[in-house]
Short mmCIF file of C-alpha atoms and ligand atoms in Angstrom, two decimals:
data_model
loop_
_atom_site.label_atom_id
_atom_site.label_comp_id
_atom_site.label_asym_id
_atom_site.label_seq_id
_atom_site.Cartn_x
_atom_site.Cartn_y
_atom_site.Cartn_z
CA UNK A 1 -2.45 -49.16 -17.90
CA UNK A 2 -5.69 -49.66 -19.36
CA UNK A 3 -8.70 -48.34 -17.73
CA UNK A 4 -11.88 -49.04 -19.60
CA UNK A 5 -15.48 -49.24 -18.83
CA UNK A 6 -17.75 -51.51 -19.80
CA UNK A 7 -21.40 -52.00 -19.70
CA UNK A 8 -22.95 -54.75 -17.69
CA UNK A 9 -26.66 -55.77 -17.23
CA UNK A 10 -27.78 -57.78 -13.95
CA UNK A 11 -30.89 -58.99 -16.35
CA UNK A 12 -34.52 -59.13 -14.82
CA UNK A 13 -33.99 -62.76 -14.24
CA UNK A 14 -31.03 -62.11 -12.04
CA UNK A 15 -33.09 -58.74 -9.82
CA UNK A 16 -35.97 -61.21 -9.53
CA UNK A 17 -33.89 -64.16 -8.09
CA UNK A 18 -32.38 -61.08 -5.96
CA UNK A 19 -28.88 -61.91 -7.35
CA UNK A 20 -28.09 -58.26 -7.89
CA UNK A 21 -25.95 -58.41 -4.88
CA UNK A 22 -24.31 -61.34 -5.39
CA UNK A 23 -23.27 -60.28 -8.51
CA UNK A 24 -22.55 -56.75 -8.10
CA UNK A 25 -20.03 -58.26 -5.04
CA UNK A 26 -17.98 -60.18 -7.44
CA UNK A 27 -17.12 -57.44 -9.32
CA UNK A 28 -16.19 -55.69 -6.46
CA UNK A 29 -13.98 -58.29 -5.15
CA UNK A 30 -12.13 -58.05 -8.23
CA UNK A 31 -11.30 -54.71 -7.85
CA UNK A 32 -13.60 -52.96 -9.98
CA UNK A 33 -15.13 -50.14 -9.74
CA UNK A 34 -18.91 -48.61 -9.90
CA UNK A 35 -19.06 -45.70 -12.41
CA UNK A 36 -22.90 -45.40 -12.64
CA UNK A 37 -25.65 -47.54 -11.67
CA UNK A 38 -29.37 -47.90 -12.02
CA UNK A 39 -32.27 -49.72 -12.00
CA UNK A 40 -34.59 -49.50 -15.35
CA UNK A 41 -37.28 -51.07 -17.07
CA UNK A 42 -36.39 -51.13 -20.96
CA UNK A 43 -38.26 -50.07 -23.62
CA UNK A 44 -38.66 -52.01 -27.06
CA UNK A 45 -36.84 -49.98 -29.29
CA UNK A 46 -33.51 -49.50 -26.58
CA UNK A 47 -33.76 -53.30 -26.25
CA UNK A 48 -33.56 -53.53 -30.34
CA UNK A 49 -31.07 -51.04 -30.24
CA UNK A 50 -28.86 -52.96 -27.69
CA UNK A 51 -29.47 -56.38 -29.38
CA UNK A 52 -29.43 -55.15 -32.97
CA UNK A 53 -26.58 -57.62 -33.48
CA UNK A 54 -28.64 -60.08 -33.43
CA UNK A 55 -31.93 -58.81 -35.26
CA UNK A 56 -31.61 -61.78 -37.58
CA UNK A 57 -31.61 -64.51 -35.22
CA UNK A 58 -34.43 -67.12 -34.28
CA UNK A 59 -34.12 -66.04 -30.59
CA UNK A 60 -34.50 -62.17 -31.14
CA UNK A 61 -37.99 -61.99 -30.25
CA UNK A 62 -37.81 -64.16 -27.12
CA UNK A 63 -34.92 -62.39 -25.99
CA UNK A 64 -36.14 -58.74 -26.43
CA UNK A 65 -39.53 -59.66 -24.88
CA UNK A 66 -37.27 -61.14 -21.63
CA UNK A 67 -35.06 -57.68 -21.09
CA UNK A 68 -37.92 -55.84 -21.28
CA UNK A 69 -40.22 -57.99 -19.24
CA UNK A 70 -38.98 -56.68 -15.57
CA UNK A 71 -36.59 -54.01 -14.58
CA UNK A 72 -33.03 -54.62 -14.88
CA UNK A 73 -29.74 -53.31 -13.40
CA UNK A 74 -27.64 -51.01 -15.42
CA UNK A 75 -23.58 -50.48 -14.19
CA UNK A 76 -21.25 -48.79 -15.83
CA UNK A 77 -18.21 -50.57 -14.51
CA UNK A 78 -14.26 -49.56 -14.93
CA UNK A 79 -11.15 -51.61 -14.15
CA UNK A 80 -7.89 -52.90 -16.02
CA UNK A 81 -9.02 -54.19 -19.24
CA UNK A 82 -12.53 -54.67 -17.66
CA UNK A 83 -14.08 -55.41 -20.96
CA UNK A 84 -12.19 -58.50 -20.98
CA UNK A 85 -11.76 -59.11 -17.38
CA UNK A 86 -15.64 -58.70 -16.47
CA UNK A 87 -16.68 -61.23 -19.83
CA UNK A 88 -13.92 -63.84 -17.77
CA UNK A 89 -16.20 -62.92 -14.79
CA UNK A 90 -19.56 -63.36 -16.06
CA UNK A 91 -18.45 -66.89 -18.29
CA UNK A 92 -19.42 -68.44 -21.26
CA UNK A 93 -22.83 -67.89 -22.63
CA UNK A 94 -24.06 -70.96 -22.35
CA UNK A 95 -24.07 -72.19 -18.26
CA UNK A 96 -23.29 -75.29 -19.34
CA UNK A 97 -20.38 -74.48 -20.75
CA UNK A 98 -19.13 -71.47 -18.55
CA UNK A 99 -16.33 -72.41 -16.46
CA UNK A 100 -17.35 -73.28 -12.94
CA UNK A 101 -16.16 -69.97 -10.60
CA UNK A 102 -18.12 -67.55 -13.25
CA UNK A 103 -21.45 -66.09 -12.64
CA UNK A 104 -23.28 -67.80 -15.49
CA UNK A 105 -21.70 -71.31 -14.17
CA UNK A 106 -22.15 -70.66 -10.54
CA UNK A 107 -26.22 -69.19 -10.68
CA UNK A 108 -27.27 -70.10 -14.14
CA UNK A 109 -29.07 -73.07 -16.11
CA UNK A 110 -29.76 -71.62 -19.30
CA UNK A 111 -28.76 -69.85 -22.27
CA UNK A 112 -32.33 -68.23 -22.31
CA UNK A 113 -31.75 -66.81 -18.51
CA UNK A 114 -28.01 -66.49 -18.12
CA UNK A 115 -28.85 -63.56 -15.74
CA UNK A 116 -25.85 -60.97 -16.58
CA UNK A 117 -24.65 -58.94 -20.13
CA UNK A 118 -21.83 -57.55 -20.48
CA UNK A 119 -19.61 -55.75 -23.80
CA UNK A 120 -17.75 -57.61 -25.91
CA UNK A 121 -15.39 -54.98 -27.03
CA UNK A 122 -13.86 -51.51 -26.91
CA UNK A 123 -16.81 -50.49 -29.71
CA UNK A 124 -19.55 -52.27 -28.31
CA UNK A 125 -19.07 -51.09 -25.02
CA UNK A 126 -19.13 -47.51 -26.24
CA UNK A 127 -22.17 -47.86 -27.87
CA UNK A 128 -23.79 -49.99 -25.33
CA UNK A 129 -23.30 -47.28 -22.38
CA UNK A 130 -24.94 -44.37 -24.21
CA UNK A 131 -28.19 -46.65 -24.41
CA UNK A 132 -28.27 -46.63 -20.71
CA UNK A 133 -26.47 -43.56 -19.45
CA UNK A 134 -25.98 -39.62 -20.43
CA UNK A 135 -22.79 -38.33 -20.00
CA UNK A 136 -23.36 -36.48 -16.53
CA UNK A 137 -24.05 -39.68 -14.84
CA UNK A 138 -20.89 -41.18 -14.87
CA UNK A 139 -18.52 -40.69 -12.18
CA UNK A 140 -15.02 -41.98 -12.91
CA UNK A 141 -13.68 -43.71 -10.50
CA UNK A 142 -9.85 -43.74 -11.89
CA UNK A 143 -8.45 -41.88 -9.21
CA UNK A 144 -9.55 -44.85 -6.45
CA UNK A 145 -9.20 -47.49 -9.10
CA UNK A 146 -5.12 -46.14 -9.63
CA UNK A 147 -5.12 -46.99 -5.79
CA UNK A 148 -5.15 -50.38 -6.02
CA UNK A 149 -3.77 -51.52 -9.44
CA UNK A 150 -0.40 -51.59 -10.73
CA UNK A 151 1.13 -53.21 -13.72
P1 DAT B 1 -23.40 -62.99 -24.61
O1 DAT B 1 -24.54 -62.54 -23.72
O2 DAT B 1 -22.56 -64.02 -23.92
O3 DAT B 1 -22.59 -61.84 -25.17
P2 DAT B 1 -24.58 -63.27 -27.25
O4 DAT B 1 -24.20 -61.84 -27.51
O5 DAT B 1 -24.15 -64.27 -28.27
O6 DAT B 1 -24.04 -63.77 -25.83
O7 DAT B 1 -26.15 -63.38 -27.10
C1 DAT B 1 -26.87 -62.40 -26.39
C2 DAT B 1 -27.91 -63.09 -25.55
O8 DAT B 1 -28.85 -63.75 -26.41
C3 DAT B 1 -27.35 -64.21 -24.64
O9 DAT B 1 -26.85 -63.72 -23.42
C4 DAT B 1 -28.55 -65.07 -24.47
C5 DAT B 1 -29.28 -64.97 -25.81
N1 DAT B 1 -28.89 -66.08 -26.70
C6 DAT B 1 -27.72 -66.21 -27.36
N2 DAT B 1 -27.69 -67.35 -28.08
C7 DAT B 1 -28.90 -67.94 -27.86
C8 DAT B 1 -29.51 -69.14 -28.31
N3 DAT B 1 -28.87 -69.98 -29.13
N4 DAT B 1 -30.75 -69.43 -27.85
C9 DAT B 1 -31.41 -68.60 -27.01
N5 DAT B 1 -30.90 -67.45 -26.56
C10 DAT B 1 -29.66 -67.12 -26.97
MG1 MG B 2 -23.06 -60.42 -26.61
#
C-alpha cells in the first residue's frame, strides 16, 4: 500500500462558482479521504512560494494576482497513490484538453480558470502542504482509509 497525501486547491474561481462541493464530492466518491481543510485568502509571498516553479513564466503575474484575488479552499487529501490518482481526477491543465469525466473537462473553459490545483509529486506535495497547514492540523485518516482499500 501506498497512502500519500496530497495538496489540492478548490481555486477562488471554483468557491465563487460554488463548486467547492461538487468538487470536494468527487474526491469523496473515489474513496479519499479529508485530512485537513480550510478556507483562506492567500497572501503574495505564500502564492510566490507555491508557484515559484513558475516565477519565470509570462503568466506568473496573472496567475498570482488570481489565487490571491478571493479566498480559496485548502484540503489536505490522502488515498492510494492520491498524488497520482487525484491529478487523473482533476485532468489535464488545459480544459480543452482534459479528458471529459475530470473536473477541469466537466466545469472548466480555460487554462487561466481551471478551478482546482493539485501536487504533482511525492516532493511537491510535501512542500506544498506546509504552505497551507502546520503539523497539528492534520488528522490522518489511514485507519478509515485501510477500511475500504485493498491491493
Ligand atoms: P497544473 O495546475 O495542471 O499543475 P501547471 O503547474 O503547469 O499546471 O500550471 C499552474 C497553473 O498556472 C495552471 O493550473 C494554470 C496556470 N497556467 C499554466 N500554463 C498556463 C498558460 N500557458 N497560460 C496561462 N495560465 C497558465
Ligand atoms: Mg502544477
Amino acid at each position: 500500500m501506498a497512502i500519500e497525501t496530497t495538496l489540492l486547491l478548490c481555486k477562488p474561481d471554483a468557491v465563487s462558482r460554488g463548486l467547492v462541493g461538487e468538487i470536494i464530492a468527487r474526491l469523496e466518491r473515489r474513496g479519499y479521504l479529508i485530512a485537513a481543510m480550510k478556507l483562506v485568502q492567500l497572501s503574495g509571498d505564500k502564492a510566490r512560494e507555491h508557484y515559484a516553479e513558475h516565477k519565470d513564466r509570462p503568466f506568473f503575474g496573472d496567475l498570482v494576482s488570481f489565487i490571491t484575488s478571493a479566498p480559496l479552499v485548502a484540503l489536505a487529501v490522502e488515498g492510494e497513490n492520491a498524488i497520482d490518482g487525484c491529478r487523473q481526477l482533476i485532468g489535464a491543465t488545459n480544459p480543452l484538453t482534459a479528458a471529459p469525466g475530470t473536473i477541469r473537462a466537466d466545469l472548466a473553459q480555460t487554462i487561466g480558470r481551471n478551478l482546482v490545483h493539485g501536487s504533482d509529486s511525492k516532493a511537491s506535495a510535501e512542500r506544498e502542504l506546509k504552505i497551507f497547514f502546520t503539523e497539528g492540523e492534520f488528522v490522518s485518516r489511514k485507519h478509515d482509509l485501510e477500511r475500504w482499500i485493498k491491493e
